[in-house]
Amino acid sequence: MDEIASKTLKKHLDESNYRKLMGVDNQDLHLFVAEYINLCNPDSVFVNDDTSESIAYVRNASIKAGEEGSLAISGHTFHFDNSGDQGRDKKNTRILLPKGADLGPAIDTKDRDEGYAEVHAILKNIMKGKQLFISFYCLGPSNSPFTIPCVQLTDSSYVVHNEFLLYRSGYQEFVTRASNGTLAGFFKFVHSQGEVDERKVSKDLDKRRIYVDLYHDTVYSTNTQYGGNSIGLKKLAMRLAIRKASEQGWLTEHMLVLGIRGPKGRTTYFTGAYPSMCGKTSTAMLEGESIVGDDIAYLRKLEGEVRAVNTERGMFGIIQGVNSKDDPLLWNALNSPGEIIFSNVLVTESGDLHWIDKDGKAPSKGWNYAGEWFPGKIDAKGKQIPPSHPNARFTMGLGNLKNVDPHLDEPNGLPIGGIVYGGRDSDTCVPVEEAFDWVHGIVTKGASLESETTAATLGAEGVREINPMANLDFLSVPVGRYIEMNIKFGEWLSRTPLIFSVNYFLLDKSGNWLNERNDKKVWFEWMELRVNKEVDAIETPTGRIPLYADLKRLFNESLKKNYSETDYIKQFTVRIPENLAKIERIVKFYKTQVTDTPGILFDVLEAQKKRLIKAKMQFGDYIPPSMLMK
Ligand code: OXD
Ligand code: MN
């Protein structure tokens, strides 16, 4: 090893931690660790080798450091982030690019040399007086074609604790790959929470940066604790993986993976992309079905089939609205003993919790991300502070759930029958619709996904935005190239998944929901039957929709609900003006915000526009499904 690196490691690591690090016999790793020890200058270093002692050490460290506190139920802990650090910081998240490289106007980038210098200046001595934790993980099941090994450096035991719960451990994978020479290309994450105040929350938010160095597979994150900014393997790794996937011909997607039980004991697997806070986790948790993952999936073509894995093994889920009636499985897990971290919820003196729309009333007193709380408390701008933040979260391993799919760790992933795209759309798309074919689906459902912004990111809520495949925030390749990759991915398959759209957020003219929360179970059961060619559909200008009789039967069988034809007509009427307006917005986006849009996208949208205009001339602006039945 390089002499300076060797000296640094020997100086900063005690004998046992040095031994653990050297257990991974890889020079690149040692040089990387030594470089950031020299720069960040921690007081001590802890290497996590995934033994139960190491895990216990970190768990205790988080309580000891005050990053987490214990709660009444055994294994439950809480954590607060700064009130200005409650969501993903899109403004300060940048892809670092060398001179001459360009990802187009829709993706925020920064000159690599400038960004690198800036973040390295912030990192200098940032860990003085602190301990550095080094941990190893695998994205995807270990020892599989999907596996990406990752190493995380952080001074936050809260971040490490989250990662224990969310990712498959990777020390052994590093040891094995280092010894057989297959460790090249591992992902690297350097995080520091920076200085914390008396509540142990990051205080230098003006120095919050999340910089993604694509060409060195490294991400830097500073002066933030919010999981979406700090947990390297989550949305930070996604950017690295999207680029890797684009070079190797597979896909990294913002997708859940879910098993839907069909007739005769069959399970059909779906993936589904939804922007944050648009029903992704509650879909993954559908009662009677099985969850493989709720956030990020890798998709590969293996022997002519699309197969998918959850890159994670836990959930960093939004807790607002979780209640015993609508989410019985999650409710049970969140109220049972077991290892769970709750962030930015309301904590009472007795160690109980409250969050927005939980069963029961908010207590009259407690502590949350904004300090001591009581009903009616207002912030500096005179706005009422809710008991918990709308983006408050829980972190929990999928093993805590009764509905976890038994094939979660299948090394070759699960065969995918359908791919679903869903956004927050109050007035345009029907609740469920099948695309005519792969390319039509990728263009009109995935690439045309629109959604209203939510509290998962900092900034205004409720603004309609185009969000291709719900993945725009994480793209690290030009948008056009990404769409092209998706189109190409559907070629040369012996079994092509069907593509669908769903919309849980339709409103009537008076602003009332047109659907109930659990209706999505029926949409998925209908899609399962379509994938297995067991029900017919009605062809509309925008895709294929269910027949009333099939939905009536499914509502009755699955939800014990009488589904009226009036509701069906309200929900499934084709809205021509809204659909035409949507096409205008999408075309404008791809003409002005994307410089490399594949021509086929415009062709497919133009054909859809023509079908809509033709139907309008024949049937008018709002077409009930019965008029389109052959
Ligand atoms: C998430 C997000 O946390 O997308 O999953 O914001
Ligand atoms: Mn997400």
XYZ file of C-alpha atoms and ligand atoms in Angstrom:
637
model
C 0.000 0.000 0.000
C 0.964 3.599 -0.527
C 3.128 4.676 2.410
C 1.107 7.749 3.438
C -2.144 5.767 3.342
C -0.629 3.008 5.406
C 0.643 5.483 7.998
C -2.746 7.221 8.176
C -4.627 3.998 8.716
C -2.200 2.749 11.360
C -2.371 6.088 13.158
C -6.161 6.412 13.224
C -7.344 2.828 13.598
C -6.774 0.766 16.707
C -5.544 -2.763 16.249
C -8.914 -4.458 16.049
C -10.414 -1.942 13.585
C -7.250 -2.000 11.482
C -7.507 -5.777 11.289
C -11.131 -5.571 10.183
C -10.309 -3.085 7.440
C -7.339 -5.118 6.235
C -9.630 -8.155 6.111
C -10.800 -6.626 2.833
C -7.655 -6.974 0.785
C -8.193 -4.137 -1.678
C -5.890 -1.230 -2.282
C -8.561 1.080 -3.778
C -10.621 0.715 -0.628
C -7.663 1.391 1.654
C -6.608 4.466 -0.315
C -10.159 5.826 -0.312
C -10.553 5.338 3.436
C -7.145 6.869 4.163
C -7.887 9.904 1.947
C -11.084 10.753 3.827
C -9.605 10.076 7.229
C -6.862 12.553 6.373
C -9.370 15.102 5.133
C -12.169 14.756 7.708
C -9.818 14.135 10.625
C -12.017 12.056 12.958
C -10.905 11.336 16.524
C -11.497 7.621 16.106
C -12.632 5.105 13.508
C -14.983 2.179 13.838
C -15.084 -0.528 11.180
C -18.300 -2.465 11.072
C -17.734 -6.094 10.077
C -21.417 -7.049 10.485
C -20.907 -9.130 13.627
C -23.617 -8.817 16.254
C -21.084 -6.979 18.460
C -20.497 -4.376 15.739
C -24.189 -3.851 15.190
C -24.857 -3.535 18.918
C -22.003 -1.032 19.127
C -23.533 1.283 16.522
C -27.034 0.989 17.935
C -25.785 2.042 21.361
C -23.576 4.732 19.875
C -26.626 6.406 18.374
C -28.419 6.542 21.716
C -25.246 7.610 23.510
C -24.600 10.414 21.053
C -28.215 11.581 21.391
C -28.918 11.071 17.674
C -31.687 8.684 18.724
C -33.708 8.304 21.897
C -35.512 5.235 23.250
C -39.285 4.851 23.218
C -41.733 2.879 25.341
C -41.966 -0.122 22.979
C -38.893 -2.304 23.019
C -36.571 -1.719 20.041
C -38.256 1.533 19.018
C -36.206 4.723 18.850
C -36.810 8.255 17.595
C -34.697 10.805 15.801
C -35.235 14.456 14.848
C -33.865 16.359 11.890
C -33.506 20.128 11.859
C -36.826 21.807 10.941
C -35.082 23.089 7.799
C -33.812 19.606 6.946
C -37.044 17.662 6.508
C -36.861 16.577 2.890
C -34.590 15.943 -0.058
C -32.675 19.108 -0.881
C -33.016 19.265 -4.650
C -31.390 22.685 -4.866
C -28.105 21.552 -3.354
C -28.008 18.130 -4.947
C -25.807 18.150 -8.013
C -24.288 15.708 -10.435
C -20.630 16.618 -10.894
C -19.607 16.568 -14.533
C -16.258 17.032 -16.258
C -15.969 19.954 -18.689
C -17.777 19.295 -21.944
C -20.228 16.736 -20.514
C -23.898 17.768 -20.544
C -27.032 16.091 -19.198
C -29.495 18.660 -20.574
C -31.515 21.382 -18.815
C -33.787 19.065 -16.770
C -30.921 17.742 -14.620
C -29.000 19.839 -12.099
C -25.278 19.513 -12.596
C -22.098 21.288 -11.555
C -18.584 21.458 -12.867
C -16.741 18.527 -11.361
C -13.587 20.376 -10.341
C -15.521 23.225 -8.737
C -17.928 20.938 -6.889
C -15.154 18.638 -5.784
C -13.112 21.547 -4.406
C -16.158 23.052 -2.683
C -17.258 19.872 -0.945
C -13.700 18.932 0.012
C -13.288 22.343 1.647
C -16.493 21.695 3.624
C -15.282 18.216 4.613
C -11.918 19.451 5.885
C -11.657 18.619 9.604
C -15.435 18.178 9.716
C -15.127 15.059 11.903
C -12.800 16.567 14.489
C -13.934 15.354 17.894
C -16.123 12.680 16.294
C -16.005 9.021 15.415
C -16.013 7.846 11.813
C -18.046 4.724 11.030
C -17.089 2.562 8.045
C -19.708 0.058 6.882
C -20.130 -2.299 3.950
C -23.374 -3.219 2.197
C -24.806 -4.808 -0.917
C -27.392 -3.214 -3.122
C -29.565 -6.095 -4.279
C -29.250 -9.644 -2.940
C -25.656 -10.656 -2.276
C -23.848 -13.028 -4.583
C -26.136 -12.357 -7.524
C -25.942 -10.754 -10.998
C -27.661 -7.716 -9.448
C -25.267 -7.109 -6.525
C -23.465 -3.783 -6.226
C -21.084 -3.600 -3.245
C -20.999 -0.264 -1.391
C -18.931 1.303 1.349
C -20.270 4.108 3.550
C -18.160 6.517 5.583
C -20.168 8.651 7.996
C -19.872 10.338 11.373
C -23.552 9.691 12.068
C -24.455 6.516 13.909
C -28.085 7.293 12.991
C -27.173 6.930 9.306
C -25.414 3.631 9.976
C -28.339 2.380 12.052
C -30.730 3.190 9.188
C -28.501 1.367 6.775
C -28.387 -1.765 8.958
C -32.153 -1.881 8.739
C -32.451 -0.975 5.081
C -29.646 -2.868 3.323
C -28.120 -6.265 3.075
C -24.858 -6.411 4.946
C -21.760 -6.517 2.777
C -18.561 -7.019 4.753
C -18.303 -10.658 3.684
C -19.078 -9.767 0.050
C -16.173 -7.268 0.128
C -13.841 -9.838 1.681
C -14.757 -12.456 -0.940
C -14.645 -10.112 -3.921
C -11.355 -8.587 -2.784
C -9.816 -12.031 -2.558
C -11.046 -13.167 -5.973
C -10.400 -9.838 -7.733
C -14.050 -8.893 -8.522
C -14.448 -5.843 -6.290
C -13.876 -3.205 -8.990
C -16.613 -0.570 -9.406
C -17.937 -0.557 -5.840
C -19.879 2.555 -4.799
C -18.438 4.936 -2.191
C -20.278 7.356 0.087
C -18.828 10.026 2.343
C -21.259 11.676 4.729
C -20.919 14.093 7.600
C -23.738 15.584 9.602
C -21.392 18.475 10.361
C -21.791 20.472 13.536
C -24.907 19.686 15.530
C -26.763 21.892 18.006
C -27.937 20.960 21.506
C -30.779 18.899 19.974
C -28.164 16.965 17.976
C -29.477 18.195 14.650
C -27.247 19.438 11.816
C -27.022 23.179 12.174
C -24.903 24.416 9.263
C -27.627 23.956 6.671
C -26.090 26.647 4.485
C -23.252 24.183 3.948
C -25.596 21.318 3.029
C -24.336 19.732 -0.189
C -25.086 16.448 -1.910
C -22.638 16.035 -4.758
C -22.567 12.968 -6.963
C -19.242 12.260 -8.648
C -20.391 9.941 -11.420
C -17.001 9.243 -12.863
C -15.539 8.081 -9.562
C -18.657 6.281 -8.268
C -18.538 8.480 -5.166
C -21.178 10.617 -3.443
C -20.517 13.325 -0.858
C -23.207 14.510 1.537
C -22.576 17.187 4.151
C -24.423 19.082 6.904
C -27.654 17.134 6.657
C -29.214 14.204 8.480
C -32.548 13.761 6.647
C -32.404 10.179 5.333
C -33.095 11.039 1.688
C -29.972 13.249 1.722
C -27.730 11.256 4.031
C -28.354 7.515 3.589
C -25.864 6.839 0.827
C -27.391 3.637 -0.458
C -30.818 5.151 -1.030
C -31.294 8.008 -3.462
C -27.585 8.826 -3.704
C -26.630 5.356 -4.934
C -29.528 5.516 -7.359
C -27.794 8.189 -9.393
C -24.632 6.088 -9.634
C -26.636 2.973 -10.482
C -28.640 4.695 -13.239
C -25.432 5.559 -15.029
C -23.998 2.069 -14.530
C -27.246 0.554 -15.813
C -27.227 2.797 -18.892
C -23.778 1.498 -19.787
C -24.659 -2.133 -19.190
C -28.203 -2.328 -20.626
C -30.334 -2.763 -17.510
C -32.567 -0.416 -15.512
C -32.429 1.284 -12.100
C -35.949 2.415 -11.232
C -37.861 4.270 -8.524
C -40.116 1.250 -8.227
C -41.858 -0.983 -5.725
C -41.899 -4.736 -6.347
C -45.056 -6.546 -5.378
C -46.537 -10.039 -5.690
C -50.252 -10.153 -6.545
C -52.007 -13.380 -5.784
C -54.155 -14.512 -8.693
C -56.562 -17.424 -9.057
C -55.359 -21.024 -8.479
C -52.566 -20.081 -6.097
C -50.641 -18.119 -8.725
C -48.490 -15.064 -7.863
C -47.759 -12.469 -10.548
C -45.056 -9.906 -9.807
C -45.348 -6.219 -10.654
C -43.019 -3.284 -10.400
C -44.466 0.203 -9.954
C -42.990 3.698 -10.225
C -44.636 6.533 -8.323
C -43.187 9.867 -7.230
C -42.659 10.166 -3.451
C -45.893 10.399 -1.412
C -48.105 9.142 -4.242
C -49.165 5.811 -2.747
C -46.096 3.686 -3.512
C -45.624 2.259 -0.014
C -49.329 1.668 0.573
C -49.503 -0.136 -2.785
C -46.512 -2.298 -1.867
C -48.365 -3.101 1.378
C -51.673 -4.156 -0.213
C -53.464 -6.558 2.069
C -53.512 -10.171 0.946
C -50.552 -9.620 -1.423
C -46.805 -9.860 -0.777
C -44.228 -7.093 -0.596
C -40.787 -7.451 -2.151
C -39.885 -3.765 -1.999
C -41.397 -0.293 -1.726
C -38.890 2.080 -3.288
C -36.037 1.068 -5.598
C -35.679 -1.830 -8.012
C -33.072 -3.056 -10.445
C -34.482 -4.696 -13.572
C -32.455 -7.016 -15.778
C -33.241 -9.201 -18.740
C -32.311 -12.751 -17.837
C -33.007 -15.510 -20.358
C -35.627 -13.461 -22.187
C -37.519 -12.458 -19.054
C -37.591 -9.176 -17.162
C -36.503 -9.919 -13.608
C -36.409 -7.460 -10.734
C -34.898 -7.209 -7.270
C -35.463 -4.816 -4.442
C -32.109 -3.096 -3.917
C -33.083 -2.731 -0.250
C -34.369 -4.996 2.493
C -36.236 -2.445 4.562
C -38.505 0.577 4.359
C -37.888 4.268 4.966
C -41.600 4.916 4.783
C -43.804 7.951 5.238
C -45.816 7.584 8.416
C -48.447 10.312 7.928
C -51.880 8.734 7.502
C -50.916 5.234 8.684
C -53.918 4.017 10.690
C -55.365 0.717 11.854
C -58.237 0.673 9.340
C -56.452 1.496 6.082
C -53.023 -0.027 6.833
C -53.579 -2.934 9.229
C -50.309 -4.699 8.371
C -48.148 -1.646 8.780
C -50.088 -0.554 11.820
C -49.409 -3.874 13.519
C -45.728 -3.804 12.683
C -45.335 -0.200 13.879
C -47.031 -0.997 17.155
C -45.148 -4.223 17.925
C -41.781 -4.629 19.600
C -38.927 -4.767 17.080
C -36.216 -2.532 15.732
C -37.773 0.633 14.238
C -36.482 4.202 13.987
C -39.156 6.915 13.878
C -38.044 10.265 12.523
C -39.757 13.628 12.947
C -42.870 12.290 14.685
C -44.293 13.630 17.954
C -42.807 12.012 21.077
C -44.513 12.228 24.464
C -43.014 12.178 27.940
C -44.041 8.541 28.401
C -42.248 7.484 25.198
C -45.394 7.191 23.065
C -45.739 8.536 19.560
C -48.176 10.488 17.487
C -48.258 11.409 13.806
C -50.709 13.143 11.456
C -53.855 11.030 10.936
C -52.828 8.304 13.360
C -55.716 6.631 15.239
C -56.826 8.762 18.191
C -56.265 12.396 19.036
C -52.935 14.182 19.246
C -51.715 14.428 22.854
C -51.784 17.841 24.459
C -48.012 18.005 24.756
C -44.897 16.450 23.292
C -41.672 17.089 21.371
C -41.172 17.122 17.635
C -38.767 18.410 14.998
C -39.669 21.987 16.013
C -39.043 21.508 19.757
C -41.661 21.342 22.467
C -45.130 21.060 20.895
C -48.727 21.740 21.953
C -51.891 22.010 19.799
C -52.047 25.432 18.126
C -48.308 26.126 18.364
C -47.216 28.455 15.559
C -43.874 28.943 13.851
C -41.975 32.192 13.239
C -44.118 32.877 10.156
C -47.368 32.429 12.117
C -48.106 29.035 10.543
C -49.486 26.239 12.740
C -46.936 23.527 13.428
C -48.463 20.068 12.922
C -47.793 17.412 15.581
C -45.485 15.576 13.202
C -43.928 16.594 9.909
C -45.873 15.501 6.774
C -42.648 13.789 5.664
C -42.064 12.068 9.049
C -40.767 8.536 8.489
C -40.176 5.131 9.947
C -37.209 2.890 9.166
C -37.831 -0.813 9.538
C -36.561 -4.089 8.087
C -39.046 -5.930 5.865
C -38.610 -8.887 8.205
C -40.924 -7.089 10.669
C -43.824 -7.567 8.248
C -46.104 -10.576 7.990
C -46.641 -9.990 4.266
C -42.978 -10.042 3.213
C -42.541 -12.118 0.058
C -40.622 -15.357 0.660
C -38.501 -14.698 -2.463
C -37.173 -11.292 -1.376
C -33.555 -12.497 -1.569
C -33.849 -14.602 -4.732
C -30.452 -13.977 -6.396
C -31.909 -13.922 -9.936
C -34.786 -11.645 -8.936
C -38.460 -12.200 -9.680
C -40.126 -12.479 -13.099
C -42.146 -9.343 -13.832
C -45.585 -9.625 -15.431
C -46.548 -5.942 -15.328
C -45.007 -2.506 -14.893
C -47.138 0.269 -13.431
C -46.737 4.067 -13.477
C -48.750 6.228 -11.079
C -48.851 9.947 -10.352
C -50.878 12.449 -8.343
C -53.351 13.559 -11.001
C -56.660 15.149 -10.097
C -58.324 15.444 -13.495
C -56.880 13.534 -16.434
C -56.025 9.830 -16.276
C -58.482 7.045 -15.424
C -57.785 4.937 -12.290
C -56.224 2.059 -14.237
C -55.356 1.597 -17.885
C -53.223 -0.778 -19.938
C -50.932 0.507 -22.667
C -51.324 -0.867 -26.185
C -47.760 -2.214 -26.195
C -44.312 -1.708 -24.632
C -43.341 1.433 -26.573
C -46.785 3.022 -26.134
C -46.509 2.303 -22.393
C -42.994 3.680 -21.985
C -43.907 6.856 -23.874
C -47.474 7.656 -22.777
C -47.367 6.232 -19.258
C -43.726 6.276 -18.055
C -42.173 9.190 -19.954
C -45.443 11.173 -19.637
C -45.878 10.683 -15.899
C -47.064 13.885 -14.249
C -47.544 14.545 -10.580
C -48.217 17.307 -8.121
C -45.204 18.000 -5.839
C -45.300 16.821 -2.199
C -43.547 17.328 1.134
C -40.909 14.697 0.296
C -38.839 17.459 -1.247
C -38.171 20.935 0.094
C -40.177 23.662 -1.676
C -43.757 24.367 -2.748
C -46.304 21.534 -2.646
C -49.084 20.837 -5.146
C -47.345 22.061 -8.301
C -47.949 19.820 -11.345
C -44.632 18.609 -12.765
C -43.553 16.126 -15.392
C -41.552 13.370 -13.780
C -40.464 10.702 -16.277
C -40.814 7.255 -14.665
C -40.996 9.094 -11.288
C -37.220 9.093 -11.640
C -36.378 12.636 -12.768
C -34.881 13.671 -9.421
C -32.388 10.817 -9.629
C -31.367 10.813 -13.296
C -27.666 10.898 -14.054
C -27.928 10.359 -17.802
C -29.665 12.714 -20.253
C -33.451 12.308 -20.105
C -33.702 11.328 -23.778
C -31.075 8.640 -23.391
C -32.912 7.321 -20.340
C -36.199 7.094 -22.295
C -34.366 5.366 -25.117
C -32.857 2.848 -22.644
C -36.365 2.069 -21.414
C -37.662 1.604 -24.955
C -34.756 -0.671 -25.867
C -35.145 -2.688 -22.695
C -38.415 -4.068 -24.121
C -36.678 -5.567 -27.155
C -35.750 -9.223 -27.536
C -37.902 -10.529 -24.742
C -39.673 -13.859 -24.866
C -42.245 -12.535 -22.391
C -42.829 -8.785 -22.442
C -44.402 -7.317 -19.298
C -47.594 -5.340 -19.868
C -47.416 -1.664 -18.988
C -50.169 0.112 -17.053
C -50.940 3.477 -15.504
C -52.817 4.007 -12.258
C -54.200 7.169 -10.724
C -55.427 7.127 -7.118
C -56.048 10.869 -6.937
C -58.942 11.714 -9.282
C -61.295 14.379 -7.966
C -64.841 15.290 -8.976
C -65.867 18.860 -9.799
C -66.458 19.634 -6.108
C -63.018 18.404 -5.090
C -64.087 15.039 -3.616
C -62.015 11.904 -4.191
C -63.519 9.639 -6.836
C -61.941 6.583 -5.235
C -61.319 5.146 -1.816
C -57.833 4.284 -0.640
C -58.230 0.541 -0.884
C -59.670 0.521 -4.416
C -56.121 0.062 -5.663
C -56.323 -3.599 -4.645
C -58.962 -4.105 -7.343
C -56.908 -2.253 -9.958
C -54.007 -4.606 -9.244
C -56.191 -7.682 -9.360
C -57.544 -6.556 -12.726
C -54.001 -6.028 -14.008
C -53.059 -9.490 -12.755
C -55.911 -10.975 -14.782
C -54.863 -8.988 -17.865
C -51.277 -10.215 -17.595
C -52.616 -13.759 -17.492
C -55.080 -13.087 -20.342
C -58.142 -13.842 -18.264
C -60.292 -10.725 -18.807
C -61.210 -8.537 -21.776
C -60.806 -4.785 -21.936
C -62.291 -1.763 -23.689
C -60.076 0.033 -26.137
C -59.986 3.835 -25.710
C -57.809 6.420 -27.499
C -55.306 6.273 -24.601
C -55.210 2.546 -23.783
C -57.311 -0.363 -22.532
C -59.627 -0.034 -19.558
C -61.637 -2.582 -17.534
C -65.173 -3.697 -18.277
C -67.665 -2.711 -15.610
C -68.728 -6.334 -14.997
C -65.158 -7.425 -14.154
C -64.621 -4.598 -11.702
C -68.013 -5.164 -10.087
C -67.081 -8.792 -9.459
C -63.605 -7.939 -8.134
C -64.886 -5.177 -5.832
C -67.417 -7.592 -4.482
C -64.988 -10.503 -4.005
C -61.986 -8.577 -2.676
C -63.371 -5.595 -0.843
C -66.935 -6.790 -0.182
C -68.037 -3.564 -1.822
C -70.909 -2.880 -4.143
C -69.328 -1.020 -7.049
C -71.962 1.026 -8.854
C -72.050 1.677 -12.562
C -72.386 5.393 -11.798
C -69.038 5.336 -9.987
C -67.486 3.362 -12.837
C -68.657 5.912 -15.409
C -67.416 8.861 -13.328
C -64.012 7.262 -12.883
C -63.454 5.769 -16.331
C -64.936 8.431 -18.606
C -62.294 9.408 -21.150
C -61.565 13.120 -20.664
C -60.557 14.338 -24.092
C -59.725 18.026 -23.357
C -57.598 17.122 -20.328
C -55.771 14.395 -22.251
C -55.074 16.727 -25.165
C -53.794 19.407 -22.785
C -51.538 16.845 -21.145
C -50.022 15.887 -24.509
C -49.299 19.571 -25.170
C -47.471 19.850 -21.818
C -45.480 16.669 -22.398
C -44.442 17.644 -25.919
C -43.395 21.087 -24.675
C -41.292 19.534 -21.915
C -39.536 17.157 -24.299
C -38.957 19.947 -26.823
C -37.644 22.548 -24.370
C -36.192 20.690 -21.368
C -34.665 17.691 -23.108
C -32.133 18.002 -25.875
C -31.960 14.364 -26.959
C -35.594 13.211 -27.023
C -35.928 10.133 -29.256
C -38.138 10.912 -32.269
C -40.378 7.968 -31.522
C -41.669 9.747 -28.402
C -43.147 12.540 -30.529
C -44.551 10.002 -33.033
C -46.340 8.004 -30.342
C -47.776 11.157 -28.727
C -48.883 12.496 -32.110
C -50.700 9.229 -32.853
C -52.405 9.425 -29.449
C -53.445 13.006 -30.134
C -54.972 11.961 -33.465
C -56.939 9.163 -31.801
C -58.234 11.609 -29.177
C -59.307 14.169 -31.781
C -61.038 11.492 -33.850
C -62.926 10.215 -30.788
C -63.878 13.773 -29.832
C -65.390 14.339 -33.273
C -67.340 11.130 -33.005
C -68.436 11.170 -29.342
C -67.724 14.596 -27.802
C -65.392 15.787 -25.030
C -66.267 13.302 -22.288
C -66.785 9.728 -23.422
C -68.281 7.134 -21.091
C -66.739 3.677 -21.589
C -69.967 2.123 -22.901
C -69.755 4.299 -26.037
C -66.408 2.733 -26.888
C -67.490 -0.872 -26.484
C -67.398 -2.783 -29.720
C -38.093 8.434 -0.655
C -38.265 9.510 -1.642
O -37.709 8.716 0.477
O -38.460 9.184 -2.825
O -38.303 7.282 -1.000
O -38.247 10.698 -1.273
Mn -38.606 7.051 -3.100
